[in-house]
Tab-separated table of C-alpha atoms in Angstrom:
chain	number	residue	atom	x	y	z
A	1	MET	CA	121.887	-38.183	-78.820
A	2	GLU	CA	120.933	-34.798	-77.421
A	3	THR	CA	124.405	-33.459	-78.200
A	4	LEU	CA	123.787	-33.871	-81.908
A	5	GLN	CA	120.910	-31.386	-81.729
A	6	ARG	CA	122.333	-29.024	-79.119
A	7	THR	CA	125.546	-28.497	-81.044
A	8	ALA	CA	124.085	-28.751	-84.553
A	9	ASN	CA	125.945	-26.465	-86.928
A	10	ARG	CA	123.662	-23.675	-88.071
A	11	GLY	CA	126.580	-21.498	-89.198
A	12	SER	CA	127.536	-18.009	-88.011
A	13	ILE	CA	130.791	-19.184	-86.486
A	14	SER	CA	134.118	-17.388	-86.737
A	15	THR	CA	136.101	-20.385	-87.860
A	16	GLY	CA	139.361	-19.121	-89.266
A	17	TYR	CA	138.543	-21.548	-92.077
A	18	ASP	CA	135.662	-20.402	-94.240
A	19	ILE	CA	133.891	-22.654	-96.710
A	20	ASP	CA	132.679	-20.475	-99.551
A	21	ASN	CA	130.653	-22.924	-101.620
A	22	SER	CA	128.527	-26.023	-101.569
A	23	LEU	CA	126.753	-27.995	-104.279
A	24	LYS	CA	122.996	-28.501	-104.474
A	25	PHE	CA	121.673	-32.015	-105.235
A	26	GLU	CA	118.088	-32.707	-106.344
A	27	PRO	CA	116.533	-36.196	-106.771
A	28	ASP	CA	114.035	-35.021	-109.386
A	29	ASN	CA	116.969	-34.124	-111.655
A	30	THR	CA	119.119	-37.186	-110.782
A	31	GLU	CA	122.104	-35.019	-109.892
A	32	TYR	CA	125.280	-36.797	-108.829
A	33	MET	CA	129.076	-36.962	-109.091
A	34	ARG	CA	131.186	-40.042	-109.684
A	35	ARG	CA	134.874	-40.853	-109.826
A	36	SER	CA	136.105	-44.093	-111.392
A	37	LEU	CA	139.693	-45.138	-110.743
A	38	GLY	CA	142.652	-45.848	-112.967
A	39	THR	CA	144.904	-46.989	-110.109
A	40	ASP	CA	144.209	-49.271	-107.164
A	41	GLY	CA	144.389	-47.648	-103.754
A	42	ASN	CA	144.114	-49.006	-100.238
A	43	GLN	CA	140.910	-51.057	-100.070
A	44	ARG	CA	141.170	-51.694	-96.337
A	45	VAL	CA	142.025	-48.242	-94.928
A	46	PHE	CA	140.383	-44.970	-95.949
A	47	THR	CA	138.238	-42.078	-94.687
A	48	GLN	CA	135.330	-40.183	-96.219
A	49	SER	CA	134.459	-36.802	-94.646
A	50	MET	CA	131.748	-34.423	-95.841
A	51	TRP	CA	129.325	-31.759	-94.651
A	52	ILE	CA	125.663	-32.051	-95.652
A	53	LYS	CA	122.472	-30.042	-95.242
A	54	ARG	CA	119.243	-31.930	-95.900
A	55	THR	CA	116.334	-30.093	-97.534
A	56	GLU	CA	113.872	-32.931	-98.206
A	57	ILE	CA	113.092	-35.454	-95.483
A	58	SER	CA	111.477	-38.895	-95.323
A	59	TYR	CA	113.001	-39.635	-98.722
A	60	SER	CA	113.803	-43.329	-98.948
A	61	TYR	CA	117.514	-44.162	-98.905
A	62	ALA	CA	118.825	-40.699	-99.745
A	63	THR	CA	122.559	-41.324	-100.238
A	64	PRO	CA	125.146	-38.570	-99.821
A	65	TRP	CA	128.063	-40.985	-100.477
A	66	CYS	CA	128.740	-44.555	-101.486
A	67	VAL	CA	131.206	-46.900	-103.116
A	68	GLY	CA	129.086	-49.926	-103.993
A	69	ASN	CA	127.784	-51.360	-100.729
A	70	VAL	CA	130.018	-49.105	-98.684
A	71	ALA	CA	127.603	-46.269	-98.041
A	72	LEU	CA	126.035	-43.594	-95.872
A	73	ARG	CA	122.264	-43.360	-96.453
A	74	PHE	CA	119.166	-41.942	-94.782
A	75	ASP	CA	116.111	-44.171	-94.659
A	76	SER	CA	112.470	-43.099	-94.981
A	77	ASN	CA	112.408	-42.493	-91.202
A	78	ASP	CA	115.436	-40.162	-91.518
A	79	ARG	CA	117.723	-42.529	-89.632
A	80	LEU	CA	121.301	-42.876	-90.812
A	81	GLU	CA	122.164	-46.253	-92.329
A	82	VAL	CA	125.811	-47.324	-92.491
A	83	TRP	CA	126.781	-50.073	-94.933
A	84	CYS	CA	130.179	-51.730	-95.237
A	85	TYR	CA	130.330	-54.980	-97.213
A	86	THR	CA	133.764	-56.590	-97.108
A	87	TYR	CA	135.498	-59.383	-99.049
A	88	ASP	CA	138.340	-61.874	-98.673
A	89	GLY	CA	140.434	-60.231	-101.360
A	90	THR	CA	140.393	-57.721	-104.209
A	91	GLY	CA	138.897	-58.128	-107.642
A	92	ALA	CA	135.738	-59.644	-109.038
A	93	GLY	CA	136.518	-63.263	-108.143
A	94	THR	CA	136.605	-62.804	-104.376
A	95	SER	CA	133.928	-63.819	-101.874
A	96	ARG	CA	132.053	-61.586	-99.469
A	97	THR	CA	133.023	-62.052	-95.833
A	98	ASP	CA	130.756	-59.531	-94.056
A	99	ALA	CA	127.608	-57.514	-94.729
A	100	TYR	CA	128.079	-54.949	-91.967
A	101	ARG	CA	125.064	-52.655	-91.605
A	102	ILE	CA	123.869	-50.444	-88.779
A	103	VAL	CA	120.806	-48.222	-88.409
A	104	THR	CA	121.065	-45.386	-85.905
A	105	PRO	CA	118.390	-44.610	-83.300
A	106	ASN	CA	118.773	-40.918	-84.167
A	107	LYS	CA	116.662	-39.170	-86.762
A	108	PHE	CA	118.595	-36.613	-88.775
A	109	ARG	CA	115.819	-34.287	-89.962
A	110	ASP	CA	116.950	-30.806	-88.967
A	111	THR	CA	116.811	-28.976	-92.300
A	112	SER	CA	118.114	-25.760	-90.730
A	113	ALA	CA	121.453	-27.337	-89.770
A	114	TRP	CA	124.587	-28.706	-91.382
A	115	TYR	CA	125.750	-32.193	-90.378
A	116	HIS	CA	129.331	-33.429	-90.546
A	117	LEU	CA	129.634	-37.098	-91.584
A	118	VAL	CA	132.834	-39.122	-91.184
A	119	PHE	CA	133.227	-42.743	-92.334
A	120	ALA	CA	136.633	-43.985	-91.118
A	121	LEU	CA	137.676	-47.584	-91.934
A	122	ASP	CA	140.759	-49.605	-91.014
A	123	THR	CA	140.139	-53.351	-91.204
A	124	THR	CA	143.727	-54.071	-90.137
A	125	GLN	CA	142.925	-52.983	-86.566
A	126	GLY	CA	143.268	-55.777	-84.009
A	127	THR	CA	140.255	-54.609	-81.996
A	128	GLU	CA	137.063	-55.225	-83.969
A	129	SER	CA	135.258	-52.145	-82.644
A	130	ASN	CA	138.048	-49.929	-84.013
A	131	ARG	CA	137.786	-51.151	-87.603
A	132	LEU	CA	134.905	-48.919	-88.632
A	133	LYS	CA	134.041	-45.652	-86.928
A	134	VAL	CA	131.226	-43.437	-88.168
A	135	TYR	CA	130.583	-40.005	-86.705
A	136	VAL	CA	128.000	-37.247	-86.998
A	137	ASN	CA	129.220	-33.917	-85.608
A	138	ASN	CA	132.043	-35.756	-83.805
A	139	GLU	CA	129.598	-38.093	-82.041
A	140	ARG	CA	130.164	-41.745	-82.919
A	141	VAL	CA	126.960	-43.475	-84.050
A	142	TYR	CA	125.924	-47.063	-83.327
A	143	HIS	CA	123.204	-49.527	-84.255
A	144	ASP	CA	119.852	-48.896	-82.582
A	145	GLY	CA	119.677	-52.452	-81.219
A	146	SER	CA	116.135	-53.019	-82.463
A	147	SER	CA	117.021	-55.796	-84.852
A	148	ASP	CA	119.602	-58.560	-85.131
A	149	ILE	CA	119.309	-59.069	-88.887
A	150	TYR	CA	122.362	-56.931	-89.607
A	151	ASP	CA	125.929	-58.211	-89.439
A	152	GLN	CA	127.747	-56.211	-86.752
A	153	THR	CA	131.248	-57.501	-87.401
A	154	ILE	CA	134.014	-56.697	-89.863
A	155	THR	CA	136.630	-59.395	-90.346
A	156	GLN	CA	140.197	-58.303	-89.710
A	157	ASN	CA	142.176	-57.525	-92.880
A	158	SER	CA	139.107	-57.901	-95.102
A	159	TYR	CA	138.784	-55.742	-98.209
A	160	THR	CA	136.144	-53.415	-99.598
A	161	ARG	CA	135.452	-52.582	-103.252
A	162	CYS	CA	136.352	-48.984	-102.439
A	163	ASN	CA	139.611	-47.827	-104.036
A	164	GLY	CA	139.668	-50.720	-106.509
A	165	THR	CA	139.633	-50.658	-110.299
A	166	GLY	CA	138.121	-54.032	-111.204
A	167	ASN	CA	134.412	-54.049	-110.405
A	168	SER	CA	132.943	-51.114	-112.361
A	169	SER	CA	130.085	-49.426	-110.461
A	170	GLU	CA	130.989	-51.194	-107.202
A	171	ASN	CA	134.308	-49.320	-107.187
A	172	TRP	CA	133.146	-45.859	-108.202
A	173	ASN	CA	133.351	-43.213	-105.516
A	174	GLN	CA	129.953	-41.541	-105.802
A	175	ILE	CA	128.670	-38.301	-104.315
A	176	GLY	CA	124.946	-37.723	-104.060
A	177	TRP	CA	123.491	-41.073	-105.101
A	178	TYR	CA	123.612	-44.846	-104.667
A	179	TYR	CA	125.724	-46.946	-107.020
A	180	THR	CA	122.700	-48.719	-108.544
A	181	GLY	CA	121.672	-45.408	-110.087
A	182	ASN	CA	118.927	-44.267	-107.731
A	183	TYR	CA	118.337	-42.971	-104.165
A	184	VAL	CA	119.625	-39.481	-104.885
A	185	PHE	CA	120.449	-37.159	-102.001
A	186	ALA	CA	118.346	-34.004	-101.569
A	187	GLY	CA	120.172	-30.995	-100.180
A	188	TYR	CA	123.620	-29.420	-100.095
A	189	ILE	CA	127.045	-31.066	-99.840
A	190	ALA	CA	130.230	-29.184	-98.956
A	191	GLU	CA	133.889	-29.749	-98.048
A	192	VAL	CA	134.318	-33.339	-99.249
A	193	ASN	CA	137.583	-35.031	-98.244
A	194	PHE	CA	138.376	-38.584	-99.322
A	195	VAL	CA	141.640	-39.821	-97.784
A	196	ASP	CA	143.207	-43.007	-99.156
A	197	GLY	CA	145.254	-45.074	-96.683
A	198	LEU	CA	144.424	-43.321	-93.388
A	199	GLN	CA	141.673	-43.788	-90.810
A	200	LEU	CA	141.113	-40.207	-89.685
A	201	SER	CA	139.520	-38.854	-86.552
A	202	PRO	CA	136.851	-36.153	-86.923
A	203	THR	CA	139.251	-33.825	-85.103
A	204	ASP	CA	141.503	-33.975	-88.201
A	205	VAL	CA	138.845	-32.072	-90.142
A	206	GLY	CA	136.714	-30.383	-87.465
A	207	GLU	CA	136.742	-28.854	-84.001
A	208	TYR	CA	134.428	-27.447	-81.347
A	209	ASP	CA	133.917	-23.713	-81.244
A	210	GLU	CA	135.292	-22.611	-77.883
A	211	ASP	CA	132.478	-20.117	-77.279
A	212	SER	CA	129.356	-21.954	-78.467
A	213	GLY	CA	130.425	-25.596	-78.277
A	214	ILE	CA	129.211	-26.094	-81.856
A	215	TRP	CA	131.096	-28.527	-84.069
A	216	LYS	CA	132.653	-26.635	-86.999
A	217	PRO	CA	134.980	-27.393	-89.928
A	218	LYS	CA	138.696	-26.873	-89.968
A	219	GLN	CA	141.213	-27.313	-92.752
A	220	TYR	CA	142.660	-30.796	-93.288
A	221	THR	CA	146.428	-30.570	-93.574
A	222	GLY	CA	147.422	-34.230	-93.826
A	223	ALA	CA	148.189	-36.539	-96.734
A	224	TYR	CA	145.476	-37.687	-99.155
A	225	GLY	CA	147.059	-40.865	-100.519
A	226	THR	CA	146.893	-42.290	-104.032
A	227	ASN	CA	143.192	-41.800	-104.762
A	228	GLY	CA	142.412	-39.082	-102.234
A	229	TYR	CA	140.654	-35.887	-103.232
A	230	HIS	CA	139.219	-32.665	-101.823
A	231	LEU	CA	136.080	-31.137	-103.363
A	232	LYS	CA	135.495	-27.470	-102.587
A	233	PHE	CA	132.966	-26.786	-105.395
A	234	ASP	CA	134.483	-23.314	-105.687
A	235	ASP	CA	134.974	-23.240	-109.486
A	236	ALA	CA	131.596	-23.024	-111.222
A	237	SER	CA	133.209	-23.968	-114.525
A	238	ASP	CA	134.826	-27.094	-113.032
A	239	LEU	CA	132.756	-28.211	-110.033
A	240	GLY	CA	134.460	-31.610	-109.852
A	241	ALA	CA	137.964	-30.171	-109.506
A	242	ASP	CA	140.210	-31.799	-106.887
A	243	SER	CA	141.901	-29.308	-104.558
A	244	SER	CA	144.095	-31.856	-102.752
A	245	GLY	CA	147.022	-31.511	-105.135
A	246	ASN	CA	146.484	-35.041	-106.503
A	247	ASP	CA	144.526	-33.954	-109.601
A	248	ASN	CA	141.971	-36.652	-108.831
A	249	ASP	CA	139.103	-34.761	-110.419
A	250	ILE	CA	135.587	-36.151	-110.541
A	251	ASN	CA	135.334	-37.722	-114.001
A	252	SER	CA	131.580	-38.158	-114.384
A	253	ILE	CA	128.963	-35.543	-113.492
A	254	GLY	CA	125.255	-36.198	-113.888
A	255	ASN	CA	122.902	-33.288	-114.606
A	256	ILE	CA	124.900	-30.806	-112.534
A	257	THR	CA	125.707	-27.382	-113.957
A	258	ALA	CA	127.209	-24.126	-112.751
A	259	ALA	CA	123.695	-23.123	-111.631
A	260	ASP	CA	123.886	-25.784	-108.891
A	261	GLN	CA	126.771	-24.067	-107.113
A	262	ALA	CA	125.596	-22.511	-103.835
A	263	THR	CA	126.948	-20.245	-101.085
A	264	ASP	CA	124.929	-21.982	-98.341
A	265	THR	CA	127.709	-23.602	-96.308
A	266	PRO	CA	128.650	-24.807	-92.800
A	267	THR	CA	130.318	-21.442	-92.175
A	268	ASN	CA	127.482	-19.305	-93.551
A	269	ASN	CA	124.114	-21.012	-93.290
A	270	PHE	CA	121.220	-19.542	-95.299
A	271	CYS	CA	117.491	-19.697	-94.749
A	272	THR	CA	115.607	-22.267	-96.836
A	273	LEU	CA	112.010	-23.482	-96.984
A	274	ASN	CA	111.431	-25.851	-94.089
A	275	PRO	CA	109.482	-29.114	-94.645
A	276	LEU	CA	109.155	-29.656	-90.873
A	277	TYR	CA	106.427	-27.048	-90.450
A	278	ALA	CA	103.114	-28.877	-89.962
A	279	MET	CA	101.098	-26.855	-92.463
A	280	THR	CA	97.498	-27.928	-93.053
A	281	TYR	CA	98.193	-28.123	-96.782
A	282	PRO	CA	101.967	-28.105	-97.342
A	283	LEU	CA	103.677	-27.171	-100.567
A	284	ALA	CA	106.174	-29.694	-101.886
A	285	ILE	CA	109.712	-28.383	-101.412
A	286	ARG	CA	112.444	-29.046	-103.979
A	287	GLU	CA	115.756	-27.691	-105.289
A	288	GLY	CA	117.718	-27.149	-102.109
A	289	GLY	CA	114.708	-25.924	-100.159
A	290	THR	CA	114.068	-23.017	-102.537
A	291	LYS	CA	111.419	-24.283	-104.980
A	292	SER	CA	107.790	-24.786	-103.953
A	293	VAL	CA	105.352	-26.877	-105.979
A	294	ALA	CA	101.576	-26.834	-105.497
A	295	ASP	CA	99.488	-29.964	-105.953
A	296	GLY	CA	96.706	-29.144	-108.392
A	297	SER	CA	94.493	-31.904	-107.030
A	298	VAL	CA	94.311	-30.464	-103.493
A	299	GLY	CA	91.995	-27.564	-104.255
A	300	GLN	CA	93.277	-25.525	-101.298
A	301	TRP	CA	95.850	-22.883	-100.487
A	302	GLN	CA	99.142	-24.664	-99.828
A	303	SER	CA	102.018	-23.107	-97.902
A	304	ALA	CA	105.683	-23.343	-96.996
A	305	LYS	CA	107.677	-21.318	-94.481
A	306	GLY	CA	111.310	-20.386	-94.037
A	307	SER	CA	113.721	-22.062	-91.643
A	308	MET	CA	114.978	-18.888	-89.929
A	309	ALA	CA	112.706	-16.897	-87.611
A	310	VAL	CA	113.532	-13.271	-86.798
A	311	ASN	CA	112.294	-10.753	-84.238
A	312	ASN	CA	114.756	-7.965	-84.949
A	313	GLY	CA	116.943	-6.727	-87.786
A	314	LYS	CA	116.232	-5.791	-91.403
A	315	TRP	CA	115.935	-8.609	-93.947
A	316	TYR	CA	115.486	-9.058	-97.699
A	317	TRP	CA	114.569	-11.976	-99.956
A	318	GLU	CA	113.209	-12.499	-103.487
A	319	TYR	CA	110.654	-14.665	-105.290
A	320	SER	CA	110.654	-15.623	-108.976
A	321	GLY	CA	110.113	-18.444	-111.443
A	322	PHE	CA	106.320	-18.407	-111.307
A	323	SER	CA	104.606	-20.513	-113.929
A	324	GLU	CA	101.323	-18.854	-112.901
A	325	LEU	CA	100.371	-16.113	-110.458
A	326	ASN	CA	97.939	-17.016	-107.701
A	327	THR	CA	100.130	-16.554	-104.707
A	328	PHE	CA	100.594	-14.981	-101.278
A	329	LEU	CA	104.088	-13.714	-100.463
A	330	GLY	CA	104.846	-12.484	-96.985
A	331	ILE	CA	105.601	-13.271	-93.361
A	332	GLN	CA	103.895	-15.300	-90.678
A	333	SER	CA	104.475	-15.935	-87.004
A	334	ALA	CA	106.589	-19.041	-86.598
A	335	ASP	CA	103.921	-20.943	-84.652
A	336	ALA	CA	100.991	-20.145	-86.980
A	337	ASN	CA	99.346	-22.524	-89.429
A	338	GLY	CA	97.387	-21.648	-92.551
A	339	VAL	CA	97.303	-18.709	-94.945
A	340	TYR	CA	95.414	-16.030	-93.007
A	341	ASN	CA	96.534	-16.783	-89.469
A	342	THR	CA	98.768	-13.891	-88.298
A	343	ALA	CA	100.147	-13.314	-91.780
A	344	TYR	CA	101.081	-10.123	-93.565
A	345	ALA	CA	101.090	-11.057	-97.207
A	346	TRP	CA	100.998	-9.641	-100.684
A	347	ASN	CA	98.403	-11.368	-102.846
A	348	LEU	CA	99.240	-11.830	-106.531
A	349	PRO	CA	95.837	-12.720	-108.075
A	350	LEU	CA	95.759	-14.843	-111.186
A	351	ASN	CA	93.293	-12.887	-113.308
A	352	ASP	CA	93.817	-9.185	-112.658
A	353	ASN	CA	96.504	-6.643	-111.843
A	354	SER	CA	95.261	-5.678	-108.393
A	355	PHE	CA	97.415	-6.476	-105.404
A	356	TYR	CA	96.128	-6.823	-101.886
A	357	ILE	CA	97.763	-6.462	-98.521
A	358	VAL	CA	96.397	-9.161	-96.216
A	359	ASP	CA	96.657	-9.045	-92.449
A	360	PRO	CA	94.849	-11.264	-89.915
A	361	ASN	CA	91.840	-8.959	-89.831
A	362	SER	CA	91.402	-7.462	-93.275
A	363	ARG	CA	92.142	-7.494	-96.970
A	364	THR	CA	92.760	-4.097	-98.517
A	365	GLU	CA	93.682	-3.185	-102.057
A	366	GLY	CA	97.282	-2.071	-102.030
A	367	PHE	CA	97.950	-0.990	-105.614
A	368	THR	CA	97.404	-1.863	-109.242
A	369	THR	CA	100.236	-2.637	-111.632
A	370	THR	CA	101.097	-4.811	-114.571
A	371	LYS	CA	102.579	-8.167	-113.681
A	372	ALA	CA	104.180	-11.075	-115.502
A	373	THR	CA	105.492	-14.515	-114.660
A	374	THR	CA	108.989	-13.249	-115.493
A	375	ASP	CA	108.931	-10.699	-112.667
A	376	VAL	CA	111.140	-10.831	-109.602
A	377	TRP	CA	109.177	-9.995	-106.445
A	378	ALA	CA	110.805	-9.187	-103.133
A	379	ILE	CA	110.139	-8.417	-99.488
A	380	ALA	CA	112.033	-6.022	-97.248
A	381	LEU	CA	111.182	-6.780	-93.615
A	382	ASN	CA	112.133	-4.207	-90.988
A	383	MET	CA	111.621	-5.885	-87.621
A	384	ASP	CA	113.369	-3.033	-85.782
A	385	ASP	CA	110.645	-0.556	-86.746
A	386	GLY	CA	107.785	-3.008	-87.380
A	387	GLU	CA	107.429	-2.433	-91.128
A	388	ILE	CA	107.179	-4.472	-94.301
A	389	SER	CA	107.636	-3.356	-97.933
A	390	PHE	CA	106.961	-5.185	-101.198
A	391	TYR	CA	109.049	-4.894	-104.369
A	392	ARG	CA	108.619	-5.761	-108.037
A	393	ASN	CA	111.711	-5.843	-110.251
A	394	GLY	CA	113.666	-3.728	-107.804
A	395	THR	CA	111.038	-1.028	-107.298
A	396	GLN	CA	108.980	-0.625	-104.131
A	397	GLN	CA	105.294	-1.051	-104.977
A	398	ASN	CA	103.468	0.030	-101.833
A	399	SER	CA	103.672	2.473	-99.007
A	400	THR	CA	105.501	0.832	-96.138
A	401	VAL	CA	103.039	-1.205	-94.080
A	402	SER	CA	103.219	-1.152	-90.292
A	403	ILE	CA	103.153	-4.499	-88.535
A	404	ASP	CA	103.563	-3.056	-85.052
A	405	GLY	CA	100.321	-4.607	-83.898
A	406	LEU	CA	101.659	-8.105	-84.495
A	407	ILE	CA	105.237	-7.800	-83.324
A	408	GLY	CA	104.300	-9.557	-80.096
A	409	ASN	CA	103.263	-12.617	-82.086
A	410	GLY	CA	106.755	-13.081	-83.496
A	411	PRO	CA	109.277	-14.243	-84.232
A	412	TYR	CA	108.386	-14.214	-87.920
A	413	VAL	CA	109.349	-16.410	-90.837
A	414	ALA	CA	109.010	-15.968	-94.580
A	415	ILE	CA	105.962	-17.631	-96.129
A	416	ILE	CA	104.786	-18.495	-99.611
A	417	SER	CA	101.259	-19.788	-100.242
A	418	GLN	CA	99.947	-20.951	-103.595
A	419	TYR	CA	96.550	-22.089	-104.735
A	420	ALA	CA	96.118	-25.379	-106.559
A	421	SER	CA	96.241	-23.752	-109.976
A	422	ALA	CA	99.561	-22.024	-109.239
A	423	THR	CA	102.612	-24.213	-109.636
A	424	ASN	CA	106.345	-23.776	-109.254
A	425	ALA	CA	107.832	-20.728	-107.591
A	426	SER	CA	111.297	-20.008	-106.227
A	427	THR	CA	112.116	-18.297	-102.944
A	428	ASN	CA	115.638	-16.899	-103.066
A	429	PHE	CA	117.104	-16.199	-99.635
A	430	GLY	CA	120.518	-15.601	-101.207
A	431	GLY	CA	122.264	-18.951	-100.719
A	432	TYR	CA	120.855	-20.662	-103.796
A	433	ASN	CA	118.404	-19.640	-106.511
A	434	SER	CA	116.212	-22.075	-108.448
A	435	GLY	CA	114.006	-19.453	-110.119
A	436	LYS	CA	114.641	-16.883	-112.795
A	437	ALA	CA	118.306	-16.815	-113.807
A	438	ILE	CA	120.179	-14.060	-111.986
A	439	SER	CA	121.985	-11.568	-114.207
A	440	SER	CA	123.192	-8.949	-111.733
A	441	ALA	CA	124.448	-11.066	-108.777
A	442	ALA	CA	123.708	-8.324	-106.251
A	443	SER	CA	124.601	-8.884	-102.577
A	444	ASP	CA	123.841	-7.185	-99.298
A	445	ALA	CA	126.146	-4.580	-97.755
A	446	ASN	CA	128.309	-7.304	-96.199
A	447	GLY	CA	128.698	-9.136	-99.506
A	448	TYR	CA	126.381	-12.014	-98.604
A	449	GLY	CA	123.625	-13.453	-100.745
A	450	THR	CA	123.143	-13.510	-104.510
A	451	PHE	CA	120.082	-11.600	-105.701
A	452	GLU	CA	118.770	-10.110	-108.916
A	453	TYR	CA	118.323	-6.723	-107.215
A	454	ALA	CA	120.384	-5.162	-104.461
A	455	PRO	CA	118.684	-5.174	-101.053
A	456	PRO	CA	117.602	-1.710	-99.849
A	457	SER	CA	120.186	0.116	-97.771
A	458	GLY	CA	120.526	-1.440	-94.329
A	459	TYR	CA	118.772	-4.707	-95.251
A	460	TYR	CA	120.535	-8.069	-95.259
A	461	ALA	CA	120.267	-11.614	-96.548
A	462	LEU	CA	118.722	-14.157	-94.177
A	463	CYS	CA	121.953	-15.948	-93.372
A	464	THR	CA	123.821	-16.555	-90.157
A	465	LYS	CA	126.720	-14.223	-90.949
């Protein structure tokens, strides 16, 4: 559906309802949240609403939410799979009536955008097509029609395992992974509303921006029901806290800490590393699109680029967490491919303390200084005046370099390139940091971004606000 792309939420919307935090989920760490129930709720009528931002694509069966075989998952082709197995009663001794599954024709692989997912079930509805409604950005999704192996019916008044207490893992409401203990979601999740006993419309929790036509969040003001909850992820010391008033806190958290709290949200979208760029030798991207990992067996320079391209303004971002130094840090035109093609970069050689400024036509020694893997490096990009500056631990290291000759090749994106021997680095655009722990929590002049060092005066985090 073209509308899903045209109105994709990339933030920067005056909503009247700001979402301040999200939570980062990473498959390599098996990060998830789970709530088991002490009281039965409505197993025929409920709604799950959440906002997600994917950062790793083509990951088999990445699951942002499930309750047993009631699930929303992305397959290895980045299509959305909807599962809803139903039964003839509640409890372990009942028989399955339907194995409803659809696979969408759409591929949801835009890692620069937030998606709003709504799973709204009411099996008591007399019209079969009204019993389950699934939406992405207020557009209802349907089966792609390519296969007839999936059951496309839900029996009236049938039950799910959702909201029940008697079937262990099949009843647990799980955020970020599948109930069998695998297929972890990769990306950010924000503004989670589970409503027990009501089949909501997306317009209960979202609305179109009247100026841009973009689908955006709004505050849910209705009832939550017995087992309903609202996750805002706003308390780093209690990330599973329920804000609905029901005190239905998440009661099992797997490998998630305060460090996984992020400020990348549907109402302020931050730049991340973008796996969609067709680099000749791509870096693996992890940890909410902020960590890059080189493959030591490739024997080539490997690269990753940011998701936000700019051709004006003044911008700041940081790098840290290096396990070794053999790296280019800089900018590149958005349509370029490779390390040296229209790039202005700062080379951090592995074996000496010389640093080189690299442009498409030359490599010149910039300066000599001591360096360490514990350093925080940064770039201040001034697109208004065509200049770039490089920083180490908050101090500018070079004379400002003019990039006027390449402005016409913009817009530009951030780039990191690492040789095979260099592994693991973090690019911090301000929305989430996977590198060196931040002690100062500095922000830009508007209060956006979380950095180790304050951006220079007049420079801002690469976010949509």
